[in-house]
Short mmCIF file of C-alpha atoms in Angstrom, two decimals:
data_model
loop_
_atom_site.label_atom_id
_atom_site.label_comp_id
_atom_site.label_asym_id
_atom_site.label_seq_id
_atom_site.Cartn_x
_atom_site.Cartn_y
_atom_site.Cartn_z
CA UNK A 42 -21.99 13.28 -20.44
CA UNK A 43 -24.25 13.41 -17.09
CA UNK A 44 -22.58 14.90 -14.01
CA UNK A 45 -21.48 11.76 -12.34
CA UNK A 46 -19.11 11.22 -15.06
CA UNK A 47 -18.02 14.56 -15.60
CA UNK A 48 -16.95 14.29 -11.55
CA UNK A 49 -13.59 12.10 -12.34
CA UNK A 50 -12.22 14.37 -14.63
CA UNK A 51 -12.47 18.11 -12.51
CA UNK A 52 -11.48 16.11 -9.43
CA UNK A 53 -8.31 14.89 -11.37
CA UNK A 54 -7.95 18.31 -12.94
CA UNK A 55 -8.51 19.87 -9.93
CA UNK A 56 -5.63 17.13 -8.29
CA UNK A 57 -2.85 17.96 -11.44
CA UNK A 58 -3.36 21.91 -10.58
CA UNK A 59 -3.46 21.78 -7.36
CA UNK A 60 0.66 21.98 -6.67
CA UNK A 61 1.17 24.43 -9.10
CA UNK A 62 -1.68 26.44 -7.47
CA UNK A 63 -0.70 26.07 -3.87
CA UNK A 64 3.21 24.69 -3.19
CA UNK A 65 3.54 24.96 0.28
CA UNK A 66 6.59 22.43 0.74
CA UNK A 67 5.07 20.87 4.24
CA UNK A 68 1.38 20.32 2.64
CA UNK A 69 2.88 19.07 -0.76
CA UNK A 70 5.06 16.32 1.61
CA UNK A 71 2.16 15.42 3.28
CA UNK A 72 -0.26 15.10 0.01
CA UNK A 73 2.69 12.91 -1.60
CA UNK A 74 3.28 10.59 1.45
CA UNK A 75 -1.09 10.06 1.73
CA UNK A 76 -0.71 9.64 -2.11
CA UNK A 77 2.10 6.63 -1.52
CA UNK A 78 0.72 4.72 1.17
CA UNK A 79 -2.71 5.22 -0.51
CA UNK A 80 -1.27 3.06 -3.29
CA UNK A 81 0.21 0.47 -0.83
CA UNK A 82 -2.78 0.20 1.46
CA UNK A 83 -4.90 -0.19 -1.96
CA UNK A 84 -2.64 -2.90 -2.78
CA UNK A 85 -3.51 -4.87 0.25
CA UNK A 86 -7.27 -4.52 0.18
CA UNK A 87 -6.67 -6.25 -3.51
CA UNK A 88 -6.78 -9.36 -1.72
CA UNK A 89 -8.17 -8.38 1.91
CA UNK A 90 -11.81 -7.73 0.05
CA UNK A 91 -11.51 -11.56 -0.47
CA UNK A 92 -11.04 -12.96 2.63
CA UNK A 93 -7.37 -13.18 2.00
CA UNK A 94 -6.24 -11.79 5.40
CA UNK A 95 -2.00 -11.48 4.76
CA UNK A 96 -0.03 -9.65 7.58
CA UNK A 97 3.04 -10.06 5.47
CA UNK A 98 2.65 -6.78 3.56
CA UNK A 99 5.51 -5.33 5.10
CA UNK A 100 7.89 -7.55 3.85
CA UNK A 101 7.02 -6.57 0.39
CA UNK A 102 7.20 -3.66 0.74
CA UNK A 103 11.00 -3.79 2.56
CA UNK A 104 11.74 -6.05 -0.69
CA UNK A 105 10.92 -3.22 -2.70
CA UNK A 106 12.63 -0.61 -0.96
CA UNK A 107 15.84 -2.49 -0.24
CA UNK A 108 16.29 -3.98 -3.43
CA UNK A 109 16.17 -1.09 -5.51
CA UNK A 110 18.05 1.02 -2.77
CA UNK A 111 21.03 -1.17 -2.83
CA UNK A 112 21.23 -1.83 -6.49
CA UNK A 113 21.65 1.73 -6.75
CA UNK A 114 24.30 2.13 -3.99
CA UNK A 115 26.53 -1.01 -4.92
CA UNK A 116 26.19 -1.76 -8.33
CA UNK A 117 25.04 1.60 -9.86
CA UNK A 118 21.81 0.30 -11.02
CA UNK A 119 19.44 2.94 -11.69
CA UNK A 120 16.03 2.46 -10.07
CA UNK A 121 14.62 2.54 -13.69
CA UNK A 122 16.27 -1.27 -13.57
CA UNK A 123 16.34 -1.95 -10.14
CA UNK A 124 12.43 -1.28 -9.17
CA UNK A 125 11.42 -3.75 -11.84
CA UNK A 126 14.26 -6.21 -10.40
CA UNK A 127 12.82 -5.39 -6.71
CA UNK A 128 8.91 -6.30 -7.99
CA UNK A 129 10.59 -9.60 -10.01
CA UNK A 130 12.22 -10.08 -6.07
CA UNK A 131 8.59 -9.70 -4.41
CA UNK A 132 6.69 -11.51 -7.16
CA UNK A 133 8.88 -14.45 -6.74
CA UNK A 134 8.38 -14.21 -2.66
CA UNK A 135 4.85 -14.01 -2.92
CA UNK A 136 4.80 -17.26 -5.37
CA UNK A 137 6.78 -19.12 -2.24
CA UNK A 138 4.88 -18.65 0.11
CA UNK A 139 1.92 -18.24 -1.19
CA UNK A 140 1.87 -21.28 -3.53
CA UNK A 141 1.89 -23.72 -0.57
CA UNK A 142 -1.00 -22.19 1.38
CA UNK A 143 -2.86 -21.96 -1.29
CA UNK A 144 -2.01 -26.02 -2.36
CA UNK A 145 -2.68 -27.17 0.62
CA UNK A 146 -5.59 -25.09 1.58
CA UNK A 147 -3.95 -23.28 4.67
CA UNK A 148 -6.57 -20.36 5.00
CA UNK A 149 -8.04 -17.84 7.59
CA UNK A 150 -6.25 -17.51 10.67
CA UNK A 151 -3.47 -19.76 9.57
CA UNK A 152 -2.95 -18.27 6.24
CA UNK A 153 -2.51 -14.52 8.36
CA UNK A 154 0.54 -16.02 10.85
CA UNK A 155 2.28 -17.43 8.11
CA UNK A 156 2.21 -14.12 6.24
CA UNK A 157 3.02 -13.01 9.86
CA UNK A 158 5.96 -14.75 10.05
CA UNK A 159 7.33 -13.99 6.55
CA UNK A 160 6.90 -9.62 7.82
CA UNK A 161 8.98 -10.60 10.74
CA UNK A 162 11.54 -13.01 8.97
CA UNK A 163 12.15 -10.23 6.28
CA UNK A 164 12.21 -7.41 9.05
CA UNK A 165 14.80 -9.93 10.38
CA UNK A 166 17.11 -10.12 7.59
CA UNK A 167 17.49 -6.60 7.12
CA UNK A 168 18.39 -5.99 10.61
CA UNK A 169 21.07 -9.05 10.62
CA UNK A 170 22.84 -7.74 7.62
CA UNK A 171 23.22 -4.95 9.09
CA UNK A 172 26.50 -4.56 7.47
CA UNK A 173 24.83 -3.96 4.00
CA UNK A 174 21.57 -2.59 4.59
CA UNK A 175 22.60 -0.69 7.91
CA UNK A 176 20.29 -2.80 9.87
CA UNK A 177 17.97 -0.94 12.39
CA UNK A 178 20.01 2.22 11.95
CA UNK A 179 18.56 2.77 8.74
CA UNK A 180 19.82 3.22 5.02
CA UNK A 181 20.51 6.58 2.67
CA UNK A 182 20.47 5.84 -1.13
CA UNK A 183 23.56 7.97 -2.35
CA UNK A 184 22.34 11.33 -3.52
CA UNK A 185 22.59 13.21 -6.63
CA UNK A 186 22.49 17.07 -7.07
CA UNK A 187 19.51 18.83 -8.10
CA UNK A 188 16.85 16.96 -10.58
CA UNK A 189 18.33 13.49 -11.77
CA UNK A 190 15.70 11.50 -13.51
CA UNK A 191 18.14 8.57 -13.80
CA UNK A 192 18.48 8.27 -10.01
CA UNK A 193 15.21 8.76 -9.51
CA UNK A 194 15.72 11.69 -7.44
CA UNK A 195 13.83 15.48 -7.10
CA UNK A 196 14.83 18.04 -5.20
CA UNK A 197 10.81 19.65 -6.38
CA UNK A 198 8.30 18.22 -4.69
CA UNK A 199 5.81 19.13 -7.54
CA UNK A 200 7.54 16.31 -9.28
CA UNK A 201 6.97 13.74 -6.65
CA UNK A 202 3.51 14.91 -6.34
CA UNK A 203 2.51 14.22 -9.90
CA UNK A 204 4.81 10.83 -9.57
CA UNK A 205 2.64 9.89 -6.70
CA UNK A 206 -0.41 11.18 -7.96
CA UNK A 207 -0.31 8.84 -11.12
CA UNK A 208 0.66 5.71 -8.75
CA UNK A 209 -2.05 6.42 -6.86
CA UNK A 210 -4.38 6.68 -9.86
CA UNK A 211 -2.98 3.40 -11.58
CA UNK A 212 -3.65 1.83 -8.29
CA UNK A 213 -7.23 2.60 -8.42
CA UNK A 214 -7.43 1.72 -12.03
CA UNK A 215 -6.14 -2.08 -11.16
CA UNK A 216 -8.75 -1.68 -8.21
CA UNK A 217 -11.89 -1.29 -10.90
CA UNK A 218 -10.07 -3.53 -13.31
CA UNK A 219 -10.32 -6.28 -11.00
CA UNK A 220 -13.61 -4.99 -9.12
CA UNK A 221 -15.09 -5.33 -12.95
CA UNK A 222 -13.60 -8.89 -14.52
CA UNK A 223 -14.79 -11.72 -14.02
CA UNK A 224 -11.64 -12.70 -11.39
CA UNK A 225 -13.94 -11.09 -8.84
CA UNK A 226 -16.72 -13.34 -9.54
CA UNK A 227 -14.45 -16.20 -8.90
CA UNK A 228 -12.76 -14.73 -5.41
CA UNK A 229 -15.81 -13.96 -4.08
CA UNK A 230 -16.86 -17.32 -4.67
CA UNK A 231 -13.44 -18.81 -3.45
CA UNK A 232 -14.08 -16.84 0.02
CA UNK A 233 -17.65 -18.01 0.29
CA UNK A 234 -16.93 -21.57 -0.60
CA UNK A 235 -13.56 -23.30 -1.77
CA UNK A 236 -15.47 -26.82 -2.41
CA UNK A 237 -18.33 -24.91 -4.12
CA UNK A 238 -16.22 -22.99 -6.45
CA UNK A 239 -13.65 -25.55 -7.19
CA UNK A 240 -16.80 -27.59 -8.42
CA UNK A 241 -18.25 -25.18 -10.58
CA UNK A 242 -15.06 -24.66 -12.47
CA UNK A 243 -12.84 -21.89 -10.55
CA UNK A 244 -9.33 -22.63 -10.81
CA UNK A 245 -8.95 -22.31 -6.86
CA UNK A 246 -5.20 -22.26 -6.62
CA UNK A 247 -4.40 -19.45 -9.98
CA UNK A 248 -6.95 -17.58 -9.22
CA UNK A 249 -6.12 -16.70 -5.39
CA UNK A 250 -2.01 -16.86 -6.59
CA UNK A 251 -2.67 -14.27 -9.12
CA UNK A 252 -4.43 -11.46 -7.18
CA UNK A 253 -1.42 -12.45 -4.39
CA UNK A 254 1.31 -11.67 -6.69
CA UNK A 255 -0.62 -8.73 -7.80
CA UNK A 256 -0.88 -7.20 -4.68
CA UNK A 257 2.48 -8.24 -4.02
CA UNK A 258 3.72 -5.96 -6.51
CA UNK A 259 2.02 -3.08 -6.12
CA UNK A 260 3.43 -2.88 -2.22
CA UNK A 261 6.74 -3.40 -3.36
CA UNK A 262 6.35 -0.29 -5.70
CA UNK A 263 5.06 1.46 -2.76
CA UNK A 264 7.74 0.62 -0.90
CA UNK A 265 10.50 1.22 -3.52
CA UNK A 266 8.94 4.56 -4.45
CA UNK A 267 8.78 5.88 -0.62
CA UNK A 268 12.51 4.87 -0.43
CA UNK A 269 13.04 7.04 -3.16
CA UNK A 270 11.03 9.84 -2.39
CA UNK A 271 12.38 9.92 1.54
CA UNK A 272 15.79 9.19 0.60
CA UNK A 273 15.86 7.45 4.35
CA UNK A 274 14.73 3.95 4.72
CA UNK A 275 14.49 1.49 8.14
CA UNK A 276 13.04 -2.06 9.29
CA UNK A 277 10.75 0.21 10.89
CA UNK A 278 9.73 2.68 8.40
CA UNK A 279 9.15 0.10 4.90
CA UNK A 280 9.23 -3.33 6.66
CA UNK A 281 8.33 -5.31 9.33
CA UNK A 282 4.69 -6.72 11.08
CA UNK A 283 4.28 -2.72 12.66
CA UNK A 284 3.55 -1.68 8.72
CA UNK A 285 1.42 -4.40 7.60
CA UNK A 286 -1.06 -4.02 11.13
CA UNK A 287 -0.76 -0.28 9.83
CA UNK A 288 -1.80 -1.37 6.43
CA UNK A 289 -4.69 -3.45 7.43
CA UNK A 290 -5.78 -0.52 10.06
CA UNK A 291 -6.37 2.08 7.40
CA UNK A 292 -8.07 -0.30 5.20
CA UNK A 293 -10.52 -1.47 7.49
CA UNK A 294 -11.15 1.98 9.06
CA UNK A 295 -11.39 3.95 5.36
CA UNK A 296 -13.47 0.86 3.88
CA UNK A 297 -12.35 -2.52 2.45
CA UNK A 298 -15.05 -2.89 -0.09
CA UNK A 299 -14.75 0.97 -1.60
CA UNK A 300 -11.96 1.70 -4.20
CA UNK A 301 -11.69 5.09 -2.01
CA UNK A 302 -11.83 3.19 1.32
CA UNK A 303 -7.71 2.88 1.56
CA UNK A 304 -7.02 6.83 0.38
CA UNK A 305 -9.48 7.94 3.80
CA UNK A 306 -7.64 5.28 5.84
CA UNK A 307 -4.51 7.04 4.56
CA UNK A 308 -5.41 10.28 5.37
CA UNK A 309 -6.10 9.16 9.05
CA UNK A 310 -2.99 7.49 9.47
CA UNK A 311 -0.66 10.07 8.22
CA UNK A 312 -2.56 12.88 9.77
CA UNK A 313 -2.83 11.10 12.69
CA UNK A 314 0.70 10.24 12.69
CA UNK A 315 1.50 14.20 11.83
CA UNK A 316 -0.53 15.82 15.22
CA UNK A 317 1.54 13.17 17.16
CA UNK A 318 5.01 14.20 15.95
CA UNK A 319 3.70 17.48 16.08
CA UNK A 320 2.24 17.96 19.33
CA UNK A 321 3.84 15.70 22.04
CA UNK A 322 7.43 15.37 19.99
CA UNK A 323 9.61 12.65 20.87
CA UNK A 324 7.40 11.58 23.57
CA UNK A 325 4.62 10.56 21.44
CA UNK A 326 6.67 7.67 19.50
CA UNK A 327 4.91 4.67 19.45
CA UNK A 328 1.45 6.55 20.29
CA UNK A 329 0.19 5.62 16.81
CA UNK A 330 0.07 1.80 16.78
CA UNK A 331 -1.43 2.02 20.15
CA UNK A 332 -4.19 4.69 18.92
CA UNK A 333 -4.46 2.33 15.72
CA UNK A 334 -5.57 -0.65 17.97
CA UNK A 335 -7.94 0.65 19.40
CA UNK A 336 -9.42 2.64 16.54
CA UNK A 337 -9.22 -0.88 14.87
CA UNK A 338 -11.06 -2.44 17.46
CA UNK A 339 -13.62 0.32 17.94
CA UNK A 340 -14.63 0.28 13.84
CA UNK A 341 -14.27 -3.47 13.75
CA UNK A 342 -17.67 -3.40 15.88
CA UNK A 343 -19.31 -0.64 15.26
CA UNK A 344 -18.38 0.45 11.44
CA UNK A 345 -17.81 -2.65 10.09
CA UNK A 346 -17.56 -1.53 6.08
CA UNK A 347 -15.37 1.33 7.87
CA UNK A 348 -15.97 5.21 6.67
CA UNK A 349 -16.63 5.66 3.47
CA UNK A 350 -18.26 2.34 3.29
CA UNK A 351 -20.68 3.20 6.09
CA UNK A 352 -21.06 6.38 4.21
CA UNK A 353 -21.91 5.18 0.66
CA UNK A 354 -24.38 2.43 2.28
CA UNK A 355 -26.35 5.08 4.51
CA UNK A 356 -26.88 6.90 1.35
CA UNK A 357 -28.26 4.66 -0.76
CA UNK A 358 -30.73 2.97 1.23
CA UNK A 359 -31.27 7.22 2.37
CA UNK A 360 -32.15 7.76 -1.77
CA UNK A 361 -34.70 3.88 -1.78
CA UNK A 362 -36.96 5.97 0.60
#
């Protein structure tokens, strides 16, 4: 075994030890909530890498939260049944609207405000039923005391660190699994060419629906399991077109093409989002959409394959001199 693949392994042994080595409560919240949106902003650049630009994001990942959170607050239903309900809820949402674009060929820009409009017209809904889901005021699952694995609830954060720590994993894992089938192949050629692809045998319509549904469901996973981690939830927080822009910010910035690219646009956002709570306070709210815009902008021109990509390209053609 040569060194590159011994690297994996003492990285992830290195990542498993790491809370019982060091459990600082602040660092181990901030670890687990880079490890969570990690996972969700890997789940958008599932289909982002292919052209498929969706600014809906957000509402899949309010279905997720919401769902399970109130099937556990009005019917009892333990998250064990009601995240798999919640990604049944999203799966089904991403067929609806999906499966029409994708019929009738609505792509690029057109495709991105109709996902648009879905972010807002879920954000929507939870604020209007306000009654249930306590609209923009936000929502508390009802807690349990101590350790309650059928809540889904942990008072130690070690526990929530190795829960987030194997999302984040299996999200990268579906990242190569996909990077490495032949699925790719076919995207890539969907994104270069519909007509061209449809022609040489790509099932145009499956193939984009599938990695859409995929995605789908890994945000709504993201969003149920930050629900249950923060035992808080708002339109604001899990939902709405604010979260998705953040979602395709940190992909673009960390790197859209890397299977790392959306854990370095992670760190930036919640660090970023840290120094501004922690520095300027209540005055700073809002400061971080504004700072992602024009970060976005700025890497948009000048670091187009975004950090790590930029990175991993300089130092190969670096190693063909």
């Amino acid at each position: 075994m040569n060194l590159n693949q011994l690297v994996p392994w003492i990285v992830g042994a290195a990542l498993i030890a790491l809370p019982f080595v060091h459990r600082d409560p602040y660092h181990l919240h901030i670890l687990i909530l880079i490890l969570i949106w990690s996972f969700a902003y890997t789940s958008w650049s599932m289909m982002g890498r292919f052209g498929l630009v969706s600014l809906g994001h957000g509402g899949f990942m309010g279905v997720g939260a919401y769902v399970t959170v109130l099937l556990w607050n009005h019917l009892g239903l333990t998250p064990w049944i009601g995240i798999p309900i919640a990604l049944v809820c999203a799966g089904i949402l991403a067929l609806i609207v999906a499966y029409p674009c994708f019929r009738f060929r609505i792509t690029g820009h057109y495709f991105a405000l109709v996902t648009l409009a879905l972010s807002g017209i879920v954000l929507q809904i939870i604020t209007a039923t306000r009654d249930w889901t306590g609209g923009s005021l936000g929502y508390t699952p009802e807690r349990t005391k101590g350790n309650h694995i059928l809540a889904l609830q942990f008072d130690d954060k070690v526990v929530w660190y190795l829960i987030a720590l194997g999302v984040w994993v299996t999200g990268l894992l579906i990242w190569r699994w996909v990077d490495r089938s032949m699925d790719r192949y076919a995207l890539e050629a969907i994104s270069e060419d519909e007509d061209a692809a449809a022609a040489a045998g790509v099932n145009v319509t499956f193939e984009k629906l599938k990695i859409t549904v995929i995605s789908a469901l890994m945000t709504a996973l993201a969003g149920a399991l930050y629900g249950q981690y923060q035992m808080f939830i708002s339109p604001d927080t899990v939902s709405g077109i604010a979260v998705s822009l953040q979602m395709v910010f940190a992909v673009v910035v960390g790197g859209i093409y890397v299977a790392l690219g959306p854990t370095v646009g992670a760190i930036i956002t919640i660090l970023l989002a840290e120094g501004l709570r922690i520095g300027f306070g209540t005055k700073a709210v809002g400061w971080d959409n504004l700072v992602y815009g024009v970060l976005l902008v700025t890497f948009i021109i000048f670091l187009p394959k975004g950090i790590l990509g930029s990175l991993l390209a300089r130092m190969k053609s670096s190693s063909k001199r």
